[in-house]
PDB file of C-alpha atoms (C1' of nucleotides) in Angstrom:
ATOM      1  CA  MET A 519       0.000   0.000   0.000  1.00  0.00           C
ATOM      2  CA  LYS A 520       1.079   3.570  -0.643  1.00  0.00           C
ATOM      3  CA  THR A 521       2.215   5.706   2.260  1.00  0.00           C
ATOM      4  CA  ASN A 522      -0.288   8.399   1.303  1.00  0.00           C
ATOM      5  CA  PRO A 523      -3.525   6.674   0.327  1.00  0.00           C
ATOM      6  CA  ALA A 524      -5.477   9.932   0.246  1.00  0.00           C
ATOM      7  CA  ASN A 525      -6.014   9.936  -3.499  1.00  0.00           C
ATOM      8  CA  ALA A 526      -9.303  10.012  -5.367  1.00  0.00           C
ATOM      9  CA  PHE A 527      -9.140   6.301  -6.005  1.00  0.00           C
ATOM     10  CA  ALA A 528      -8.294   5.064  -2.518  1.00  0.00           C
ATOM     11  CA  LEU A 529     -11.137   7.066  -1.054  1.00  0.00           C
ATOM     12  CA  ARG A 530     -13.635   5.252  -3.250  1.00  0.00           C
ATOM     13  CA  LYS A 531     -11.989   1.852  -3.381  1.00  0.00           C
ATOM     14  CA  GLN A 532     -14.551   0.109  -1.223  1.00  0.00           C
ATOM     15  CA  GLN A 533     -17.517   1.446  -3.169  1.00  0.00           C
ATOM     16  CA  LEU A 534     -15.824   0.532  -6.427  1.00  0.00           C
ATOM     17  CA  SER A 535     -15.179  -3.008  -5.239  1.00  0.00           C
ATOM     18  CA  ALA A 536     -18.816  -3.417  -4.299  1.00  0.00           C
ATOM     19  CA  ARG A 537     -19.830  -2.384  -7.775  1.00  0.00           C
ATOM     20  CA  THR A 538     -17.309  -4.592  -9.499  1.00  0.00           C
ATOM     21  CA  LYS A 539     -18.589  -7.550  -7.558  1.00  0.00           C
ATOM     22  CA  VAL A 540     -21.831  -7.283  -9.504  1.00  0.00           C
ATOM     23  CA  LEU A 541     -20.025  -6.731 -12.777  1.00  0.00           C
ATOM     24  CA  LYS A 542     -17.690  -9.673 -12.187  1.00  0.00           C
ATOM     25  CA  ALA A 543     -20.646 -11.903 -11.534  1.00  0.00           C
ATOM     26  CA  LEU A 544     -22.007 -11.066 -14.977  1.00  0.00           C
ATOM     27  CA  ALA A 545     -18.647 -11.255 -16.707  1.00  0.00           C
ATOM     28  CA  HIS A 546     -18.610 -14.945 -17.541  1.00  0.00           C
ATOM     29  CA  PRO A 547     -20.285 -16.637 -20.529  1.00  0.00           C
ATOM     30  CA  THR A 548     -21.971 -19.307 -18.444  1.00  0.00           C
ATOM     31  CA  ARG A 549     -23.293 -16.864 -15.869  1.00  0.00           C
ATOM     32  CA  LEU A 550     -24.439 -14.432 -18.499  1.00  0.00           C
ATOM     33  CA  PHE A 551     -26.312 -17.262 -20.172  1.00  0.00           C
ATOM     34  CA  ILE A 552     -27.942 -18.143 -16.882  1.00  0.00           C
ATOM     35  CA  VAL A 553     -29.018 -14.562 -16.257  1.00  0.00           C
ATOM     36  CA  GLU A 554     -30.511 -14.239 -19.722  1.00  0.00           C
ATOM     37  CA  GLU A 555     -32.261 -17.570 -19.284  1.00  0.00           C
ATOM     38  CA  LEU A 556     -33.707 -16.481 -15.968  1.00  0.00           C
ATOM     39  CA  GLU A 557     -35.161 -13.442 -17.672  1.00  0.00           C
ATOM     40  CA  GLN A 558     -37.646 -15.893 -19.158  1.00  0.00           C
ATOM     41  CA  GLY A 559     -38.576 -17.209 -15.754  1.00  0.00           C
ATOM     42  CA  GLU A 560     -37.270 -19.360 -12.943  1.00  0.00           C
ATOM     43  CA  ARG A 561     -35.164 -22.450 -13.655  1.00  0.00           C
ATOM     44  CA  CYS A 562     -33.913 -25.292 -11.498  1.00  0.00           C
ATOM     45  CA  VAL A 563     -30.242 -26.214 -11.323  1.00  0.00           C
ATOM     46  CA  CYS A 564     -30.835 -29.372 -13.318  1.00  0.00           C
ATOM     47  CA  GLU A 565     -32.472 -27.513 -16.196  1.00  0.00           C
ATOM     48  CA  LEU A 566     -29.590 -25.064 -16.418  1.00  0.00           C
ATOM     49  CA  THR A 567     -27.117 -27.913 -16.197  1.00  0.00           C
ATOM     50  CA  ASP A 568     -28.767 -29.654 -19.142  1.00  0.00           C
ATOM     51  CA  MET A 569     -28.813 -26.505 -21.230  1.00  0.00           C
ATOM     52  CA  ILE A 570     -25.193 -25.654 -20.565  1.00  0.00           C
ATOM     53  CA  GLY A 571     -23.685 -29.115 -20.587  1.00  0.00           C
ATOM     54  CA  ALA A 572     -21.175 -28.769 -17.759  1.00  0.00           C
ATOM     55  CA  ASP A 573     -20.848 -30.544 -14.442  1.00  0.00           C
ATOM     56  CA  MET A 574     -23.701 -29.760 -12.075  1.00  0.00           C
ATOM     57  CA  SER A 575     -21.221 -28.704  -9.413  1.00  0.00           C
ATOM     58  CA  THR A 576     -19.838 -26.145 -11.809  1.00  0.00           C
ATOM     59  CA  ILE A 577     -23.287 -24.691 -12.469  1.00  0.00           C
ATOM     60  CA  SER A 578     -24.045 -24.688  -8.786  1.00  0.00           C
ATOM     61  CA  LYS A 579     -20.929 -22.660  -8.116  1.00  0.00           C
ATOM     62  CA  HIS A 580     -21.772 -20.179 -10.828  1.00  0.00           C
ATOM     63  CA  LEU A 581     -25.214 -19.766  -9.291  1.00  0.00           C
ATOM     64  CA  SER A 582     -23.723 -19.072  -5.914  1.00  0.00           C
ATOM     65  CA  VAL A 583     -21.575 -16.337  -7.445  1.00  0.00           C
ATOM     66  CA  LEU A 584     -24.711 -14.737  -8.887  1.00  0.00           C
ATOM     67  CA  LYS A 585     -26.461 -15.110  -5.566  1.00  0.00           C
ATOM     68  CA  GLU A 586     -23.542 -13.574  -3.668  1.00  0.00           C
ATOM     69  CA  ALA A 587     -23.694 -10.610  -6.013  1.00  0.00           C
ATOM     70  CA  GLY A 588     -27.357 -10.158  -5.238  1.00  0.00           C
ATOM     71  CA  LEU A 589     -28.515 -10.890  -8.759  1.00  0.00           C
ATOM     72  CA  VAL A 590     -30.556 -14.027  -8.110  1.00  0.00           C
ATOM     73  CA  ILE A 591     -32.608 -15.641  -5.389  1.00  0.00           C
ATOM     74  CA  ASP A 592     -32.819 -19.353  -4.721  1.00  0.00           C
ATOM     75  CA  ASP A 593     -35.996 -21.122  -3.757  1.00  0.00           C
ATOM     76  CA  LYS A 594     -35.852 -24.694  -2.528  1.00  0.00           C
ATOM     77  CA  ARG A 595     -38.910 -26.800  -3.298  1.00  0.00           C
ATOM     78  CA  GLY A 596     -38.709 -30.505  -2.573  1.00  0.00           C
ATOM     79  CA  ASN A 597     -35.212 -31.596  -3.377  1.00  0.00           C
ATOM     80  CA  MET A 598     -34.879 -29.177  -6.254  1.00  0.00           C
ATOM     81  CA  VAL A 599     -33.683 -25.590  -6.109  1.00  0.00           C
ATOM     82  CA  PHE A 600     -35.173 -22.956  -8.381  1.00  0.00           C
ATOM     83  CA  TYR A 601     -33.393 -19.717  -9.141  1.00  0.00           C
ATOM     84  CA  HIS A 602     -34.911 -16.489 -10.345  1.00  0.00           C
ATOM     85  CA  LEU A 603     -33.678 -12.967 -11.014  1.00  0.00           C
ATOM     86  CA  ARG A 604     -33.879 -10.405  -8.280  1.00  0.00           C
ATOM     87  CA  VAL A 605     -33.321  -7.356 -10.443  1.00  0.00           C
ATOM     88  CA  SER A 606     -35.075  -6.650 -13.694  1.00  0.00           C
ATOM     89  CA  CYS A 607     -32.748  -3.943 -14.955  1.00  0.00           C
ATOM     90  CA  VAL A 608     -30.118  -6.412 -16.049  1.00  0.00           C
ATOM     91  CA  LEU A 609     -31.847  -6.511 -19.396  1.00  0.00           C
ATOM     92  CA  GLY A 610     -31.298  -2.835 -20.165  1.00  0.00           C
ATOM     93  CA  PHE A 611     -27.867  -3.371 -18.792  1.00  0.00           C
ATOM     94  CA  LEU A 612     -27.062  -5.736 -21.594  1.00  0.00           C
ATOM     95  CA  ASP A 613     -28.577  -3.492 -24.223  1.00  0.00           C
ATOM     96  CA  CYS A 614     -25.788  -1.093 -23.434  1.00  0.00           C
ATOM     97  CA  VAL A 615     -23.203  -3.832 -23.881  1.00  0.00           C
ATOM     98  CA  GLU A 616     -24.731  -4.592 -27.239  1.00  0.00           C
ATOM     99  CA  LYS A 617     -24.461  -0.940 -28.185  1.00  0.00           C
ATOM    100  CA  VAL A 618     -20.783  -1.003 -27.328  1.00  0.00           C
ATOM    101  CA  LEU A 619     -20.238  -4.028 -29.501  1.00  0.00           C
ATOM    102  CA  ARG A 620     -22.094  -2.554 -32.430  1.00  0.00           C
ATOM    103  CA  SER A 621     -20.252   0.743 -32.184  1.00  0.00           C
ATOM    104  CA  GLN A 622     -17.033  -1.230 -32.140  1.00  0.00           C
ATOM    105  CA  ALA A 623     -18.055  -3.202 -35.216  1.00  0.00           C
ATOM    106  CA  GLU A 624     -18.802   0.008 -37.101  1.00  0.00           C
ATOM    107  CA  GLU A 625     -15.436   1.412 -36.143  1.00  0.00           C
ATOM    108  CA  GLN A 626     -13.743  -1.673 -37.530  1.00  0.00           C
ATOM    109  CA  ALA A 627     -15.772  -1.489 -40.708  1.00  0.00           C
ATOM    110  CA  SER A 628     -14.791   2.139 -41.303  1.00  0.00           C
ATOM    111  CA  LEU A 629     -11.140   1.258 -40.791  1.00  0.00           C
ATOM    112  CA  ILE A 630     -11.299  -1.307 -43.561  1.00  0.00           C
ATOM    113  CA  LYS A 631     -12.666   1.207 -46.035  1.00  0.00           C
TER     114      LYS A 631
ATOM    115  CA  MET B1272     -15.231 -30.220 -25.483  1.00  0.00           C
ATOM    116  CA  LYS B1273     -18.403 -32.220 -25.377  1.00  0.00           C
ATOM    117  CA  THR B1274     -19.140 -34.706 -28.158  1.00  0.00           C
ATOM    118  CA  ASN B1275     -22.564 -33.198 -28.645  1.00  0.00           C
ATOM    119  CA  PRO B1276     -22.256 -29.433 -28.429  1.00  0.00           C
ATOM    120  CA  ALA B1277     -25.720 -28.815 -29.799  1.00  0.00           C
ATOM    121  CA  ASN B1278     -27.126 -27.412 -26.587  1.00  0.00           C
ATOM    122  CA  ALA B1279     -28.635 -23.987 -26.020  1.00  0.00           C
ATOM    123  CA  PHE B1280     -25.426 -22.723 -24.485  1.00  0.00           C
ATOM    124  CA  ALA B1281     -22.919 -23.950 -27.057  1.00  0.00           C
ATOM    125  CA  LEU B1282     -24.918 -22.398 -29.837  1.00  0.00           C
ATOM    126  CA  ARG B1283     -24.587 -18.968 -28.258  1.00  0.00           C
ATOM    127  CA  LYS B1284     -21.159 -19.325 -26.720  1.00  0.00           C
ATOM    128  CA  GLN B1285     -19.451 -16.967 -29.137  1.00  0.00           C
ATOM    129  CA  GLN B1286     -22.013 -14.215 -28.746  1.00  0.00           C
ATOM    130  CA  LEU B1287     -21.888 -14.597 -24.984  1.00  0.00           C
ATOM    131  CA  SER B1288     -18.099 -14.329 -24.960  1.00  0.00           C
ATOM    132  CA  ALA B1289     -18.256 -11.124 -26.985  1.00  0.00           C
ATOM    133  CA  ARG B1290     -20.589  -9.653 -24.418  1.00  0.00           C
ATOM    134  CA  THR B1291     -18.567 -10.769 -21.443  1.00  0.00           C
ATOM    135  CA  LYS B1292     -15.510  -9.115 -22.908  1.00  0.00           C
ATOM    136  CA  VAL B1293     -17.182  -5.755 -22.312  1.00  0.00           C
ATOM    137  CA  LEU B1294     -18.368  -6.766 -18.866  1.00  0.00           C
ATOM    138  CA  LYS B1295     -14.932  -8.062 -17.877  1.00  0.00           C
ATOM    139  CA  ALA B1296     -13.393  -4.793 -18.920  1.00  0.00           C
ATOM    140  CA  LEU B1297     -15.645  -2.977 -16.455  1.00  0.00           C
ATOM    141  CA  ALA B1298     -15.258  -5.558 -13.707  1.00  0.00           C
ATOM    142  CA  HIS B1299     -12.193  -4.184 -11.977  1.00  0.00           C
ATOM    143  CA  PRO B1300     -12.072  -1.375  -9.416  1.00  0.00           C
ATOM    144  CA  THR B1301      -9.340   0.542 -11.185  1.00  0.00           C
ATOM    145  CA  ARG B1302     -10.982   0.303 -14.582  1.00  0.00           C
ATOM    146  CA  LEU B1303     -14.382   1.208 -13.210  1.00  0.00           C
ATOM    147  CA  PHE B1304     -12.829   4.258 -11.597  1.00  0.00           C
ATOM    148  CA  ILE B1305     -11.291   5.231 -14.905  1.00  0.00           C
ATOM    149  CA  VAL B1306     -14.595   4.868 -16.735  1.00  0.00           C
ATOM    150  CA  GLU B1307     -16.415   6.969 -14.170  1.00  0.00           C
ATOM    151  CA  GLU B1308     -13.667   9.567 -14.304  1.00  0.00           C
ATOM    152  CA  LEU B1309     -13.864   9.704 -18.088  1.00  0.00           C
ATOM    153  CA  GLU B1310     -17.553  10.438 -17.805  1.00  0.00           C
ATOM    154  CA  GLN B1311     -16.442  13.886 -16.643  1.00  0.00           C
ATOM    155  CA  GLY B1312     -14.288  14.341 -19.699  1.00  0.00           C
ATOM    156  CA  GLU B1313     -11.033  13.181 -21.266  1.00  0.00           C
ATOM    157  CA  ARG B1314      -8.000  12.459 -19.130  1.00  0.00           C
ATOM    158  CA  CYS B1315      -4.391  11.723 -19.949  1.00  0.00           C
ATOM    159  CA  VAL B1316      -2.587   8.651 -18.640  1.00  0.00           C
ATOM    160  CA  CYS B1317      -0.563  10.725 -16.217  1.00  0.00           C
ATOM    161  CA  GLU B1318      -3.626  12.301 -14.633  1.00  0.00           C
ATOM    162  CA  LEU B1319      -5.239   8.906 -14.102  1.00  0.00           C
ATOM    163  CA  THR B1320      -1.989   7.535 -12.741  1.00  0.00           C
ATOM    164  CA  ASP B1321      -1.810  10.336 -10.177  1.00  0.00           C
ATOM    165  CA  MET B1322      -5.405   9.840  -9.118  1.00  0.00           C
ATOM    166  CA  ILE B1323      -5.072   6.111  -8.707  1.00  0.00           C
ATOM    167  CA  GLY B1324      -1.588   5.878  -7.324  1.00  0.00           C
ATOM    168  CA  ALA B1325      -0.325   2.781  -9.118  1.00  0.00           C
ATOM    169  CA  ASP B1326       2.500   2.259 -11.558  1.00  0.00           C
ATOM    170  CA  MET B1327       1.919   4.030 -14.869  1.00  0.00           C
ATOM    171  CA  SER B1328       2.459   0.775 -16.741  1.00  0.00           C
ATOM    172  CA  THR B1329      -0.370  -0.744 -14.742  1.00  0.00           C
ATOM    173  CA  ILE B1330      -2.724   2.077 -15.670  1.00  0.00           C
ATOM    174  CA  SER B1331      -1.652   1.876 -19.273  1.00  0.00           C
ATOM    175  CA  LYS B1332      -2.513  -1.806 -19.369  1.00  0.00           C
ATOM    176  CA  HIS B1333      -5.905  -1.188 -17.800  1.00  0.00           C
ATOM    177  CA  LEU B1334      -6.557   1.441 -20.448  1.00  0.00           C
ATOM    178  CA  SER B1335      -5.671  -0.981 -23.196  1.00  0.00           C
ATOM    179  CA  VAL B1336      -8.175  -3.464 -21.784  1.00  0.00           C
ATOM    180  CA  LEU B1337     -10.870  -0.780 -21.934  1.00  0.00           C
ATOM    181  CA  LYS B1338      -9.798   0.122 -25.446  1.00  0.00           C
ATOM    182  CA  GLU B1339      -9.836  -3.510 -26.580  1.00  0.00           C
ATOM    183  CA  ALA B1340     -13.374  -3.789 -25.260  1.00  0.00           C
ATOM    184  CA  GLY B1341     -14.401  -0.778 -27.308  1.00  0.00           C
ATOM    185  CA  LEU B1342     -15.213   1.380 -24.318  1.00  0.00           C
ATOM    186  CA  VAL B1343     -12.633   4.122 -24.769  1.00  0.00           C
ATOM    187  CA  ILE B1344     -10.708   5.871 -27.524  1.00  0.00           C
ATOM    188  CA  ASP B1345      -7.143   7.135 -27.254  1.00  0.00           C
ATOM    189  CA  ASP B1346      -5.976  10.378 -28.716  1.00  0.00           C
ATOM    190  CA  LYS B1347      -2.295  11.164 -28.873  1.00  0.00           C
ATOM    191  CA  ARG B1348      -1.367  14.832 -28.641  1.00  0.00           C
ATOM    192  CA  GLY B1349       2.282  15.713 -28.275  1.00  0.00           C
ATOM    193  CA  ASN B1350       3.821  13.071 -26.119  1.00  0.00           C
ATOM    194  CA  MET B1351       0.717  12.653 -24.031  1.00  0.00           C
ATOM    195  CA  VAL B1352      -2.189  10.329 -24.681  1.00  0.00           C
ATOM    196  CA  PHE B1353      -5.719  11.358 -23.778  1.00  0.00           C
ATOM    197  CA  TYR B1354      -8.481   8.848 -23.326  1.00  0.00           C
ATOM    198  CA  HIS B1355     -12.196   9.459 -23.572  1.00  0.00           C
ATOM    199  CA  LEU B1356     -15.330   7.316 -23.446  1.00  0.00           C
ATOM    200  CA  ARG B1357     -16.747   5.978 -26.656  1.00  0.00           C
ATOM    201  CA  VAL B1358     -20.147   5.015 -25.294  1.00  0.00           C
ATOM    202  CA  SER B1359     -22.290   7.172 -23.108  1.00  0.00           C
ATOM    203  CA  CYS B1360     -24.647   4.470 -21.878  1.00  0.00           C
ATOM    204  CA  VAL B1361     -22.149   3.154 -19.369  1.00  0.00           C
ATOM    205  CA  LEU B1362     -23.595   5.598 -16.876  1.00  0.00           C
ATOM    206  CA  GLY B1363     -27.082   4.088 -16.928  1.00  0.00           C
ATOM    207  CA  PHE B1364     -25.331   0.795 -16.876  1.00  0.00           C
ATOM    208  CA  LEU B1365     -23.928   1.571 -13.471  1.00  0.00           C
ATOM    209  CA  ASP B1366     -27.229   2.854 -12.174  1.00  0.00           C
ATOM    210  CA  CYS B1367     -28.477  -0.677 -12.522  1.00  0.00           C
ATOM    211  CA  VAL B1368     -25.527  -2.013 -10.563  1.00  0.00           C
ATOM    212  CA  GLU B1369     -26.324   0.474  -7.857  1.00  0.00           C
ATOM    213  CA  LYS B1370     -29.907  -0.716  -7.805  1.00  0.00           C
ATOM    214  CA  VAL B1371     -28.707  -4.270  -7.333  1.00  0.00           C
ATOM    215  CA  LEU B1372     -26.540  -3.248  -4.437  1.00  0.00           C
ATOM    216  CA  ARG B1373     -29.294  -1.304  -2.749  1.00  0.00           C
ATOM    217  CA  SER B1374     -31.777  -4.125  -3.152  1.00  0.00           C
ATOM    218  CA  GLN B1375     -29.212  -6.410  -1.624  1.00  0.00           C
ATOM    219  CA  ALA B1376     -28.654  -4.060   1.294  1.00  0.00           C
ATOM    220  CA  GLU B1377     -32.381  -3.950   2.003  1.00  0.00           C
ATOM    221  CA  GLU B1378     -32.541  -7.713   1.922  1.00  0.00           C
ATOM    222  CA  GLN B1379     -29.777  -7.904   4.486  1.00  0.00           C
ATOM    223  CA  ALA B1380     -31.468  -5.315   6.665  1.00  0.00           C
ATOM    224  CA  SER B1381     -34.723  -7.250   6.696  1.00  0.00           C
ATOM    225  CA  LEU B1382     -32.856 -10.431   7.661  1.00  0.00           C
ATOM    226  CA  ILE B1383     -31.464  -8.762  10.719  1.00  0.00           C
ATOM    227  CA  LYS B1384     -34.886  -7.710  11.959  1.00  0.00           C
TER     228      LYS B1384
ATOM    229  C1'  DC C1441     -34.462 -46.550   8.586  1.00  0.00           C
ATOM    230  C1'  DA C1442     -32.507 -47.338   3.831  1.00  0.00           C
ATOM    231  C1'  DA C1443     -32.135 -45.872  -0.815  1.00  0.00           C
ATOM    232  C1'  DG C1444     -32.478 -42.539  -4.361  1.00  0.00           C
ATOM    233  C1'  DC C1445     -32.384 -37.977  -6.404  1.00  0.00           C
ATOM    234  C1'  DA C1446     -30.959 -32.895  -6.631  1.00  0.00           C
ATOM    235  C1'  DT C1447     -27.779 -29.917  -5.045  1.00  0.00           C
ATOM    236  C1'  DT C1448     -23.767 -28.097  -2.562  1.00  0.00           C
ATOM    237  C1'  DT C1449     -19.093 -28.240  -0.776  1.00  0.00           C
ATOM    238  C1'  DG C1450     -14.108 -29.527  -0.518  1.00  0.00           C
ATOM    239  C1'  DG C1451     -10.109 -30.084  -2.819  1.00  0.00           C
ATOM    240  C1'  DC C1452      -7.012 -29.941  -6.489  1.00  0.00           C
ATOM    241  C1'  DT C1453      -5.015 -28.502 -10.958  1.00  0.00           C
ATOM    242  C1'  DA C1454      -5.074 -25.563 -14.969  1.00  0.00           C
ATOM    243  C1'  DT C1455      -5.818 -21.093 -16.703  1.00  0.00           C
ATOM    244  C1'  DT C1456      -6.329 -16.218 -16.447  1.00  0.00           C
ATOM    245  C1'  DT C1457      -5.577 -11.852 -14.449  1.00  0.00           C
ATOM    246  C1'  DT C1458      -2.789  -8.376 -11.873  1.00  0.00           C
ATOM    247  C1'  DG C1459       0.872  -5.385 -10.962  1.00  0.00           C
ATOM    248  C1'  DC C1460       5.477  -4.323 -10.620  1.00  0.00           C
ATOM    249  C1'  DC C1461      10.052  -3.549 -12.749  1.00  0.00           C
ATOM    250  C1'  DA C1462      12.958  -2.794 -16.563  1.00  0.00           C
ATOM    251  C1'  DA C1463      13.450  -1.879 -21.267  1.00  0.00           C
ATOM    252  C1'  DA C1464      11.630  -0.041 -25.611  1.00  0.00           C
ATOM    253  C1'  DT C1465       9.104   3.854 -28.228  1.00  0.00           C
ATOM    254  C1'  DA C1466       7.931   8.284 -29.531  1.00  0.00           C
ATOM    255  C1'  DG C1467       7.509  13.122 -29.458  1.00  0.00           C
ATOM    256  C1'  DA C1468       9.505  17.651 -27.493  1.00  0.00           C
ATOM    257  C1'  DA C1469      12.962  20.511 -26.298  1.00  0.00           C
ATOM    258  C1'  DA C1470      17.682  21.739 -25.662  1.00  0.00           C
TER     259       DA C1470
ATOM    260  C1'  DT D1258      21.608  14.821 -32.039  1.00  0.00           C
ATOM    261  C1'  DT D1259      21.143  14.326 -27.144  1.00  0.00           C
ATOM    262  C1'  DT D1260      18.175  14.482 -23.491  1.00  0.00           C
ATOM    263  C1'  DC D1261      13.875  14.593 -21.201  1.00  0.00           C
ATOM    264  C1'  DT D1262       9.126  13.297 -20.628  1.00  0.00           C
ATOM    265  C1'  DA D1263       4.945  10.389 -21.431  1.00  0.00           C
ATOM    266  C1'  DT D1264       3.522   6.091 -22.591  1.00  0.00           C
ATOM    267  C1'  DT D1265       3.659   1.263 -23.982  1.00  0.00           C
ATOM    268  C1'  DT D1266       5.494  -3.414 -24.009  1.00  0.00           C
ATOM    269  C1'  DG D1267       7.857  -7.684 -22.258  1.00  0.00           C
ATOM    270  C1'  DG D1268       8.485 -10.576 -18.659  1.00  0.00           C
ATOM    271  C1'  DC D1269       7.731 -12.605 -14.455  1.00  0.00           C
ATOM    272  C1'  DA D1270       5.711 -13.924  -9.849  1.00  0.00           C
ATOM    273  C1'  DA D1271       1.546 -13.617  -7.043  1.00  0.00           C
ATOM    274  C1'  DA D1272      -3.328 -13.866  -6.751  1.00  0.00           C
ATOM    275  C1'  DA D1273      -7.856 -14.927  -8.383  1.00  0.00           C
ATOM    276  C1'  DT D1274     -10.949 -17.923 -11.263  1.00  0.00           C
ATOM    277  C1'  DA D1275     -12.758 -22.027 -13.424  1.00  0.00           C
ATOM    278  C1'  DG D1276     -14.063 -26.728 -13.761  1.00  0.00           C
ATOM    279  C1'  DC D1277     -13.783 -31.435 -12.675  1.00  0.00           C
ATOM    280  C1'  DC D1278     -14.255 -35.312  -9.367  1.00  0.00           C
ATOM    281  C1'  DA D1279     -15.518 -37.156  -5.058  1.00  0.00           C
ATOM    282  C1'  DA D1280     -17.776 -36.669  -0.843  1.00  0.00           C
ATOM    283  C1'  DA D1281     -21.313 -34.492   1.989  1.00  0.00           C
ATOM    284  C1'  DT D1282     -26.047 -32.646   2.709  1.00  0.00           C
ATOM    285  C1'  DG D1283     -30.994 -32.773   2.590  1.00  0.00           C
ATOM    286  C1'  DC D1284     -35.298 -34.096   0.827  1.00  0.00           C
ATOM    287  C1'  DT D1285     -38.398 -37.770  -0.428  1.00  0.00           C
ATOM    288  C1'  DT D1286     -40.000 -42.265  -0.910  1.00  0.00           C
ATOM    289  C1'  DG D1287     -40.122 -47.107  -0.124  1.00  0.00           C
TER     290       DG D1287
END
DNA sequence: CAAGCATTTGGCTATTTTGCCAAATAGAAA
DNA sequence: TTTCTATTTGGCAAAATAGCCAAATGCTTG
């Protein structure tokens, strides 16, 4: 650590880390898939596992990352666990990402010209 | 790789990875700070380095991650390089993150009761 | 209670990401 | 051209992440 941590960044470090926790949770193909799938409605771990085709323990861990970030809620019914989204704004969230990608594609296209 | 990759996830893997590239770029305290700072206007590498208090090479690498993701543009003037945001929607983007965090905080509060 | 199913957890390795230092570039000024 | 300043790049070691297997947990049913 620096001897003088009184810079603009250090003062906000904690807040920034809290925000990046949410972003990190979304920043993985499998977890992003899960979030988009849950936009359709709740899903159990087994359904997600089938769709993704990875080990169930892997999916379970991804779900716990999303849960830790406050993005999903789990609901145990019988011996199955259903997950659903807690926040609806994630959708608009991703629209922005899409905009970034499209703007980037246009940039590339104009460079080729 | 699985022998039968024809599942819902595999079919969209590439698209999902493109999206997570943008999310990953934002998912780091230092880079998030930079993005928020650039919302105020362009900044040179040295200014950001001073504000953050890390090695300049570290900041430079973070900036190249943001650039690779299509979030910022660099503009060399003299022997300084100024960076500015390419997409304005990142702001609303972060409002959603904030909403997630607040909803999570409320959840925690109600658990304590 | 025993057995079966869905899910989570522990543990381990492989991969990716970070951040520093030192060296390389590039423009500005002497 | 030499020197100085701002930035980037290469390289490496430390830290964080991912994904699999095996074992543990917790219902549910026989």
